[in-house]
């Protein structure tokens, strides 16, 4: 991506996504009567997908990236279950699994850049979507589709965000998820700069904030 002089860097985008996620999960578990908190939370996932693609394009070792996502997926599953179901529950898996499957699909497209219509690339992409659906991960196949969309239009900033808004509307229609379209605005402000590195802080925040919400819920109710 061509680096721009003005705008916000990846570090700032991560904070926006993290705060929106915190508001969303707090609303979902502690204050379900305030739908506005869930609306704010819709901005989080598309920004994480956007940043995942940025990381996939610039990482020196995509395999280590995948292993890291999968490790945190398993690490986060118990806190995820506690926060949303108050007990271990295997019917719904956390968003790290979705990001992992999306990254696997992106890796295959990177390997097949000169032949994007290859049968193997198509099969792996569909398999990643199917796995996300079968495991009932957060956002499921739609999450993988968003990640692939951001990768396919990586060099086209405005077109990428417009396509995301359109696909989001086609997949979800007029629903609370339609508010995810507003994530296009901070993403359009991205200046191509990584910013300060606090990588593991952002990874660890996910399971830790879920545990915090669980314990607060136990105290409140």
PDB file of C-alpha atoms in Angstrom:
ATOM      1  CA  UNK A   1       0.000   0.000   0.000  1.00  0.00           C
ATOM      2  CA  UNK A   2       1.234   3.491  -0.814  1.00  0.00           C
ATOM      3  CA  UNK A   3       2.126   5.274   2.386  1.00  0.00           C
ATOM      4  CA  UNK A   4       0.279   8.494   3.034  1.00  0.00           C
ATOM      5  CA  UNK A   5       1.588  11.436   4.990  1.00  0.00           C
ATOM      6  CA  UNK A   6      -1.510  12.111   7.060  1.00  0.00           C
ATOM      7  CA  UNK A   7      -3.990   9.857   8.809  1.00  0.00           C
ATOM      8  CA  UNK A   8      -3.874   7.270  11.571  1.00  0.00           C
ATOM      9  CA  UNK A   9      -1.460   4.376  11.925  1.00  0.00           C
ATOM     10  CA  UNK A  10      -2.057   0.709  12.610  1.00  0.00           C
ATOM     11  CA  UNK A  11      -1.460   1.167  16.334  1.00  0.00           C
ATOM     12  CA  UNK A  12      -4.322   3.678  16.541  1.00  0.00           C
ATOM     13  CA  UNK A  13      -6.582   1.402  14.497  1.00  0.00           C
ATOM     14  CA  UNK A  14      -5.877  -1.437  16.933  1.00  0.00           C
ATOM     15  CA  UNK A  15      -6.924   0.777  19.842  1.00  0.00           C
ATOM     16  CA  UNK A  16     -10.129   1.759  18.061  1.00  0.00           C
ATOM     17  CA  UNK A  17     -10.947  -1.890  17.375  1.00  0.00           C
ATOM     18  CA  UNK A  18     -10.058  -2.924  20.924  1.00  0.00           C
ATOM     19  CA  UNK A  19     -12.170  -0.233  22.588  1.00  0.00           C
ATOM     20  CA  UNK A  20     -15.133  -1.004  20.310  1.00  0.00           C
ATOM     21  CA  UNK A  21     -14.779  -4.693  21.130  1.00  0.00           C
ATOM     22  CA  UNK A  22     -14.702  -3.954  24.854  1.00  0.00           C
ATOM     23  CA  UNK A  23     -17.853  -1.825  24.579  1.00  0.00           C
ATOM     24  CA  UNK A  24     -19.540  -4.560  22.541  1.00  0.00           C
ATOM     25  CA  UNK A  25     -18.751  -7.434  24.898  1.00  0.00           C
ATOM     26  CA  UNK A  26     -19.559  -5.382  27.984  1.00  0.00           C
ATOM     27  CA  UNK A  27     -22.922  -4.540  26.470  1.00  0.00           C
ATOM     28  CA  UNK A  28     -23.601  -8.120  25.374  1.00  0.00           C
ATOM     29  CA  UNK A  29     -22.953  -9.629  28.813  1.00  0.00           C
ATOM     30  CA  UNK A  30     -23.572  -6.906  31.387  1.00  0.00           C
ATOM     31  CA  UNK A  31     -25.930  -4.419  29.745  1.00  0.00           C
ATOM     32  CA  UNK A  32     -27.906  -6.218  27.005  1.00  0.00           C
ATOM     33  CA  UNK A  33     -30.644  -3.593  27.278  1.00  0.00           C
ATOM     34  CA  UNK A  34     -28.332  -0.992  25.717  1.00  0.00           C
ATOM     35  CA  UNK A  35     -28.309  -1.947  22.049  1.00  0.00           C
ATOM     36  CA  UNK A  36     -26.182   1.120  21.319  1.00  0.00           C
ATOM     37  CA  UNK A  37     -23.202  -0.651  22.869  1.00  0.00           C
ATOM     38  CA  UNK A  38     -23.593  -3.501  20.386  1.00  0.00           C
ATOM     39  CA  UNK A  39     -23.791  -1.001  17.538  1.00  0.00           C
ATOM     40  CA  UNK A  40     -20.451   0.498  18.557  1.00  0.00           C
ATOM     41  CA  UNK A  41     -19.022  -2.998  18.745  1.00  0.00           C
ATOM     42  CA  UNK A  42     -19.826  -3.733  15.107  1.00  0.00           C
ATOM     43  CA  UNK A  43     -16.842  -1.605  14.064  1.00  0.00           C
ATOM     44  CA  UNK A  44     -14.342  -3.898  15.756  1.00  0.00           C
ATOM     45  CA  UNK A  45     -14.248  -7.031  13.599  1.00  0.00           C
ATOM     46  CA  UNK A  46     -13.808  -5.402  10.171  1.00  0.00           C
ATOM     47  CA  UNK A  47     -10.904  -3.339  11.518  1.00  0.00           C
ATOM     48  CA  UNK A  48      -9.274  -6.507  12.845  1.00  0.00           C
ATOM     49  CA  UNK A  49      -9.754  -8.137   9.427  1.00  0.00           C
ATOM     50  CA  UNK A  50      -8.207  -5.089   7.766  1.00  0.00           C
ATOM     51  CA  UNK A  51      -5.203  -5.230  10.116  1.00  0.00           C
ATOM     52  CA  UNK A  52      -4.873  -8.981   9.666  1.00  0.00           C
ATOM     53  CA  UNK A  53      -4.363  -8.475   5.939  1.00  0.00           C
ATOM     54  CA  UNK A  54      -1.852  -5.698   6.622  1.00  0.00           C
ATOM     55  CA  UNK A  55       0.038  -8.119   8.846  1.00  0.00           C
ATOM     56  CA  UNK A  56      -0.160 -10.927   6.277  1.00  0.00           C
ATOM     57  CA  UNK A  57       1.273  -8.707   3.556  1.00  0.00           C
ATOM     58  CA  UNK A  58       4.156  -7.393   5.652  1.00  0.00           C
ATOM     59  CA  UNK A  59       5.058 -10.328   7.896  1.00  0.00           C
ATOM     60  CA  UNK A  60       8.358 -12.090   7.282  1.00  0.00           C
ATOM     61  CA  UNK A  61       6.930 -15.422   8.391  1.00  0.00           C
ATOM     62  CA  UNK A  62       3.236 -15.993   7.825  1.00  0.00           C
ATOM     63  CA  UNK A  63       3.441 -19.487   9.336  1.00  0.00           C
ATOM     64  CA  UNK A  64       4.483 -18.041  12.708  1.00  0.00           C
ATOM     65  CA  UNK A  65       1.611 -15.579  12.374  1.00  0.00           C
ATOM     66  CA  UNK A  66      -0.825 -18.455  11.873  1.00  0.00           C
ATOM     67  CA  UNK A  67       0.593 -20.407  14.820  1.00  0.00           C
ATOM     68  CA  UNK A  68       0.272 -17.336  17.031  1.00  0.00           C
ATOM     69  CA  UNK A  69      -3.377 -16.850  16.063  1.00  0.00           C
ATOM     70  CA  UNK A  70      -4.182 -20.507  16.631  1.00  0.00           C
ATOM     71  CA  UNK A  71      -2.414 -20.522  20.009  1.00  0.00           C
ATOM     72  CA  UNK A  72      -4.413 -17.524  21.193  1.00  0.00           C
ATOM     73  CA  UNK A  73      -7.585 -19.083  19.780  1.00  0.00           C
ATOM     74  CA  UNK A  74      -7.177 -22.038  22.113  1.00  0.00           C
ATOM     75  CA  UNK A  75      -5.979 -19.839  24.978  1.00  0.00           C
ATOM     76  CA  UNK A  76      -9.044 -17.609  24.623  1.00  0.00           C
ATOM     77  CA  UNK A  77     -11.680 -20.314  24.268  1.00  0.00           C
ATOM     78  CA  UNK A  78     -12.219 -20.939  27.972  1.00  0.00           C
ATOM     79  CA  UNK A  79     -12.494 -17.200  28.858  1.00  0.00           C
ATOM     80  CA  UNK A  80     -14.807 -16.796  25.841  1.00  0.00           C
ATOM     81  CA  UNK A  81     -17.070 -19.588  27.071  1.00  0.00           C
ATOM     82  CA  UNK A  82     -17.101 -18.254  30.632  1.00  0.00           C
ATOM     83  CA  UNK A  83     -17.969 -14.711  29.560  1.00  0.00           C
ATOM     84  CA  UNK A  84     -20.802 -15.625  27.210  1.00  0.00           C
ATOM     85  CA  UNK A  85     -22.052 -18.979  28.534  1.00  0.00           C
ATOM     86  CA  UNK A  86     -20.704 -19.069  32.152  1.00  0.00           C
ATOM     87  CA  UNK A  87     -19.355 -22.596  31.481  1.00  0.00           C
ATOM     88  CA  UNK A  88     -17.364 -24.529  28.860  1.00  0.00           C
ATOM     89  CA  UNK A  89     -19.382 -24.620  25.652  1.00  0.00           C
ATOM     90  CA  UNK A  90     -18.225 -26.149  22.378  1.00  0.00           C
ATOM     91  CA  UNK A  91     -21.071 -24.861  20.218  1.00  0.00           C
ATOM     92  CA  UNK A  92     -19.533 -21.465  19.472  1.00  0.00           C
ATOM     93  CA  UNK A  93     -15.837 -20.644  18.995  1.00  0.00           C
ATOM     94  CA  UNK A  94     -14.050 -17.333  19.503  1.00  0.00           C
ATOM     95  CA  UNK A  95     -13.001 -14.878  16.824  1.00  0.00           C
ATOM     96  CA  UNK A  96      -9.333 -15.906  16.816  1.00  0.00           C
ATOM     97  CA  UNK A  97     -10.392 -19.078  15.006  1.00  0.00           C
ATOM     98  CA  UNK A  98     -12.091 -16.982  12.313  1.00  0.00           C
ATOM     99  CA  UNK A  99      -8.981 -14.863  11.883  1.00  0.00           C
ATOM    100  CA  UNK A 100      -6.856 -18.015  11.696  1.00  0.00           C
ATOM    101  CA  UNK A 101      -8.960 -19.522   8.902  1.00  0.00           C
ATOM    102  CA  UNK A 102      -8.940 -16.195   7.072  1.00  0.00           C
ATOM    103  CA  UNK A 103      -5.161 -16.029   7.270  1.00  0.00           C
ATOM    104  CA  UNK A 104      -4.849 -19.593   5.933  1.00  0.00           C
ATOM    105  CA  UNK A 105      -6.915 -18.573   2.913  1.00  0.00           C
ATOM    106  CA  UNK A 106      -4.835 -15.423   2.388  1.00  0.00           C
ATOM    107  CA  UNK A 107      -1.631 -17.459   2.535  1.00  0.00           C
ATOM    108  CA  UNK A 108      -2.869 -19.657  -0.279  1.00  0.00           C
ATOM    109  CA  UNK A 109      -3.672 -16.620  -2.412  1.00  0.00           C
ATOM    110  CA  UNK A 110      -0.189 -15.287  -1.760  1.00  0.00           C
ATOM    111  CA  UNK A 111       1.268 -18.553  -3.020  1.00  0.00           C
ATOM    112  CA  UNK A 112      -0.912 -18.431  -6.120  1.00  0.00           C
ATOM    113  CA  UNK A 113      -0.542 -14.747  -7.045  1.00  0.00           C
ATOM    114  CA  UNK A 114       0.254 -15.619 -10.642  1.00  0.00           C
ATOM    115  CA  UNK A 115      -2.694 -17.963 -10.953  1.00  0.00           C
ATOM    116  CA  UNK A 116      -5.543 -16.695  -8.785  1.00  0.00           C
ATOM    117  CA  UNK A 117      -8.021 -19.001 -10.506  1.00  0.00           C
ATOM    118  CA  UNK A 118      -6.210 -22.166  -9.465  1.00  0.00           C
ATOM    119  CA  UNK A 119      -8.401 -25.001  -8.270  1.00  0.00           C
ATOM    120  CA  UNK A 120      -6.301 -25.508  -5.149  1.00  0.00           C
ATOM    121  CA  UNK A 121      -6.702 -21.879  -4.065  1.00  0.00           C
ATOM    122  CA  UNK A 122     -10.455 -22.097  -4.549  1.00  0.00           C
ATOM    123  CA  UNK A 123     -10.724 -25.379  -2.630  1.00  0.00           C
ATOM    124  CA  UNK A 124      -8.680 -24.088   0.311  1.00  0.00           C
ATOM    125  CA  UNK A 125     -10.684 -20.848   0.465  1.00  0.00           C
ATOM    126  CA  UNK A 126     -13.984 -22.732   0.479  1.00  0.00           C
ATOM    127  CA  UNK A 127     -12.601 -25.173   3.035  1.00  0.00           C
ATOM    128  CA  UNK A 128     -11.631 -22.303   5.356  1.00  0.00           C
ATOM    129  CA  UNK A 129     -15.121 -20.834   5.058  1.00  0.00           C
ATOM    130  CA  UNK A 130     -16.695 -24.243   5.672  1.00  0.00           C
ATOM    131  CA  UNK A 131     -14.485 -24.845   8.717  1.00  0.00           C
ATOM    132  CA  UNK A 132     -15.474 -21.482  10.176  1.00  0.00           C
ATOM    133  CA  UNK A 133     -19.143 -22.343   9.676  1.00  0.00           C
ATOM    134  CA  UNK A 134     -18.898 -25.900  10.995  1.00  0.00           C
ATOM    135  CA  UNK A 135     -17.050 -24.768  14.110  1.00  0.00           C
ATOM    136  CA  UNK A 136     -19.510 -21.888  14.483  1.00  0.00           C
ATOM    137  CA  UNK A 137     -16.763 -19.324  14.952  1.00  0.00           C
ATOM    138  CA  UNK A 138     -17.599 -15.659  15.440  1.00  0.00           C
ATOM    139  CA  UNK A 139     -18.752 -14.319  12.045  1.00  0.00           C
ATOM    140  CA  UNK A 140     -18.230 -17.755  10.457  1.00  0.00           C
ATOM    141  CA  UNK A 141     -17.733 -17.918   6.695  1.00  0.00           C
ATOM    142  CA  UNK A 142     -18.655 -14.238   6.366  1.00  0.00           C
ATOM    143  CA  UNK A 143     -15.577 -13.366   8.430  1.00  0.00           C
ATOM    144  CA  UNK A 144     -13.318 -15.286   6.050  1.00  0.00           C
ATOM    145  CA  UNK A 145     -15.016 -13.583   3.091  1.00  0.00           C
ATOM    146  CA  UNK A 146     -14.296 -10.132   4.571  1.00  0.00           C
ATOM    147  CA  UNK A 147     -10.628 -11.032   5.054  1.00  0.00           C
ATOM    148  CA  UNK A 148     -10.300 -12.275   1.473  1.00  0.00           C
ATOM    149  CA  UNK A 149     -12.085  -9.167   0.209  1.00  0.00           C
ATOM    150  CA  UNK A 150      -9.624  -6.884   1.982  1.00  0.00           C
ATOM    151  CA  UNK A 151      -6.740  -8.917   0.554  1.00  0.00           C
ATOM    152  CA  UNK A 152      -8.108  -8.993  -3.004  1.00  0.00           C
ATOM    153  CA  UNK A 153      -8.496  -5.195  -3.029  1.00  0.00           C
ATOM    154  CA  UNK A 154      -5.411  -4.494  -0.953  1.00  0.00           C
ATOM    155  CA  UNK A 155      -4.024  -1.789  -3.251  1.00  0.00           C
ATOM    156  CA  UNK A 156      -7.393  -0.056  -3.766  1.00  0.00           C
ATOM    157  CA  UNK A 157      -8.161   1.774  -0.518  1.00  0.00           C
ATOM    158  CA  UNK A 158     -11.425   3.503  -1.470  1.00  0.00           C
ATOM    159  CA  UNK A 159     -12.723   0.608  -3.560  1.00  0.00           C
ATOM    160  CA  UNK A 160     -11.838  -1.814  -0.769  1.00  0.00           C
ATOM    161  CA  UNK A 161     -13.909   0.029   1.825  1.00  0.00           C
ATOM    162  CA  UNK A 162     -16.808   0.567  -0.580  1.00  0.00           C
ATOM    163  CA  UNK A 163     -16.794  -3.144  -1.436  1.00  0.00           C
ATOM    164  CA  UNK A 164     -16.738  -4.028   2.255  1.00  0.00           C
ATOM    165  CA  UNK A 165     -19.786  -1.837   2.957  1.00  0.00           C
ATOM    166  CA  UNK A 166     -21.627  -3.376   0.000  1.00  0.00           C
ATOM    167  CA  UNK A 167     -20.792  -6.978   0.894  1.00  0.00           C
ATOM    168  CA  UNK A 168     -21.632  -6.365   4.545  1.00  0.00           C
ATOM    169  CA  UNK A 169     -25.064  -5.077   3.503  1.00  0.00           C
ATOM    170  CA  UNK A 170     -25.623  -8.030   1.145  1.00  0.00           C
ATOM    171  CA  UNK A 171     -24.725 -10.530   3.844  1.00  0.00           C
ATOM    172  CA  UNK A 172     -26.581  -8.939   6.744  1.00  0.00           C
ATOM    173  CA  UNK A 173     -29.107  -6.515   5.274  1.00  0.00           C
ATOM    174  CA  UNK A 174     -30.624  -3.896   7.562  1.00  0.00           C
ATOM    175  CA  UNK A 175     -29.643  -5.322  10.932  1.00  0.00           C
ATOM    176  CA  UNK A 176     -27.391  -4.409  13.802  1.00  0.00           C
ATOM    177  CA  UNK A 177     -24.475  -5.830  11.803  1.00  0.00           C
ATOM    178  CA  UNK A 178     -25.028  -3.148   9.156  1.00  0.00           C
ATOM    179  CA  UNK A 179     -23.363  -0.696  11.557  1.00  0.00           C
ATOM    180  CA  UNK A 180     -20.097  -2.450  10.753  1.00  0.00           C
ATOM    181  CA  UNK A 181     -20.084  -0.325   7.617  1.00  0.00           C
ATOM    182  CA  UNK A 182     -19.013   2.667   9.694  1.00  0.00           C
ATOM    183  CA  UNK A 183     -15.656   0.944  10.200  1.00  0.00           C
ATOM    184  CA  UNK A 184     -14.838   2.065   6.662  1.00  0.00           C
ATOM    185  CA  UNK A 185     -14.181   5.600   7.936  1.00  0.00           C
ATOM    186  CA  UNK A 186     -11.261   4.883  10.307  1.00  0.00           C
ATOM    187  CA  UNK A 187      -9.867   2.368   7.811  1.00  0.00           C
ATOM    188  CA  UNK A 188      -9.879   5.006   5.070  1.00  0.00           C
ATOM    189  CA  UNK A 189      -7.802   7.212   7.366  1.00  0.00           C
ATOM    190  CA  UNK A 190      -5.091   4.554   7.637  1.00  0.00           C
ATOM    191  CA  UNK A 191      -1.763   6.053   6.543  1.00  0.00           C
ATOM    192  CA  UNK A 192       0.130   2.828   5.912  1.00  0.00           C
ATOM    193  CA  UNK A 193       2.284   3.216   9.022  1.00  0.00           C
ATOM    194  CA  UNK A 194       2.521   0.444  11.625  1.00  0.00           C
ATOM    195  CA  UNK A 195       3.095   2.683  14.642  1.00  0.00           C
ATOM    196  CA  UNK A 196       4.373   1.497  18.046  1.00  0.00           C
ATOM    197  CA  UNK A 197       4.522  -2.250  18.572  1.00  0.00           C
ATOM    198  CA  UNK A 198       2.516  -3.673  21.478  1.00  0.00           C
ATOM    199  CA  UNK A 199       1.671  -6.901  19.670  1.00  0.00           C
ATOM    200  CA  UNK A 200       1.191  -9.241  22.608  1.00  0.00           C
ATOM    201  CA  UNK A 201      -0.733  -6.645  24.583  1.00  0.00           C
ATOM    202  CA  UNK A 202      -3.450  -6.630  21.935  1.00  0.00           C
ATOM    203  CA  UNK A 203      -3.472 -10.432  21.753  1.00  0.00           C
ATOM    204  CA  UNK A 204      -3.645 -10.873  25.521  1.00  0.00           C
ATOM    205  CA  UNK A 205      -6.298  -8.218  25.932  1.00  0.00           C
ATOM    206  CA  UNK A 206      -8.868 -10.503  24.287  1.00  0.00           C
ATOM    207  CA  UNK A 207      -8.873 -13.367  26.821  1.00  0.00           C
ATOM    208  CA  UNK A 208      -8.134 -11.064  29.756  1.00  0.00           C
ATOM    209  CA  UNK A 209     -11.026  -8.696  29.100  1.00  0.00           C
ATOM    210  CA  UNK A 210     -13.368 -11.687  28.732  1.00  0.00           C
ATOM    211  CA  UNK A 211     -12.263 -13.011  32.109  1.00  0.00           C
ATOM    212  CA  UNK A 212     -12.782  -9.555  33.593  1.00  0.00           C
ATOM    213  CA  UNK A 213     -16.312  -9.356  32.206  1.00  0.00           C
ATOM    214  CA  UNK A 214     -17.079 -12.830  33.570  1.00  0.00           C
ATOM    215  CA  UNK A 215     -15.943 -11.948  37.104  1.00  0.00           C
ATOM    216  CA  UNK A 216     -17.792  -8.617  37.049  1.00  0.00           C
ATOM    217  CA  UNK A 217     -20.910 -10.460  35.921  1.00  0.00           C
ATOM    218  CA  UNK A 218     -20.538 -12.909  38.826  1.00  0.00           C
ATOM    219  CA  UNK A 219     -20.274 -10.002  41.272  1.00  0.00           C
ATOM    220  CA  UNK A 220     -23.215  -8.094  39.772  1.00  0.00           C
ATOM    221  CA  UNK A 221     -25.576 -11.038  39.439  1.00  0.00           C
TER     222      UNK A 221
END
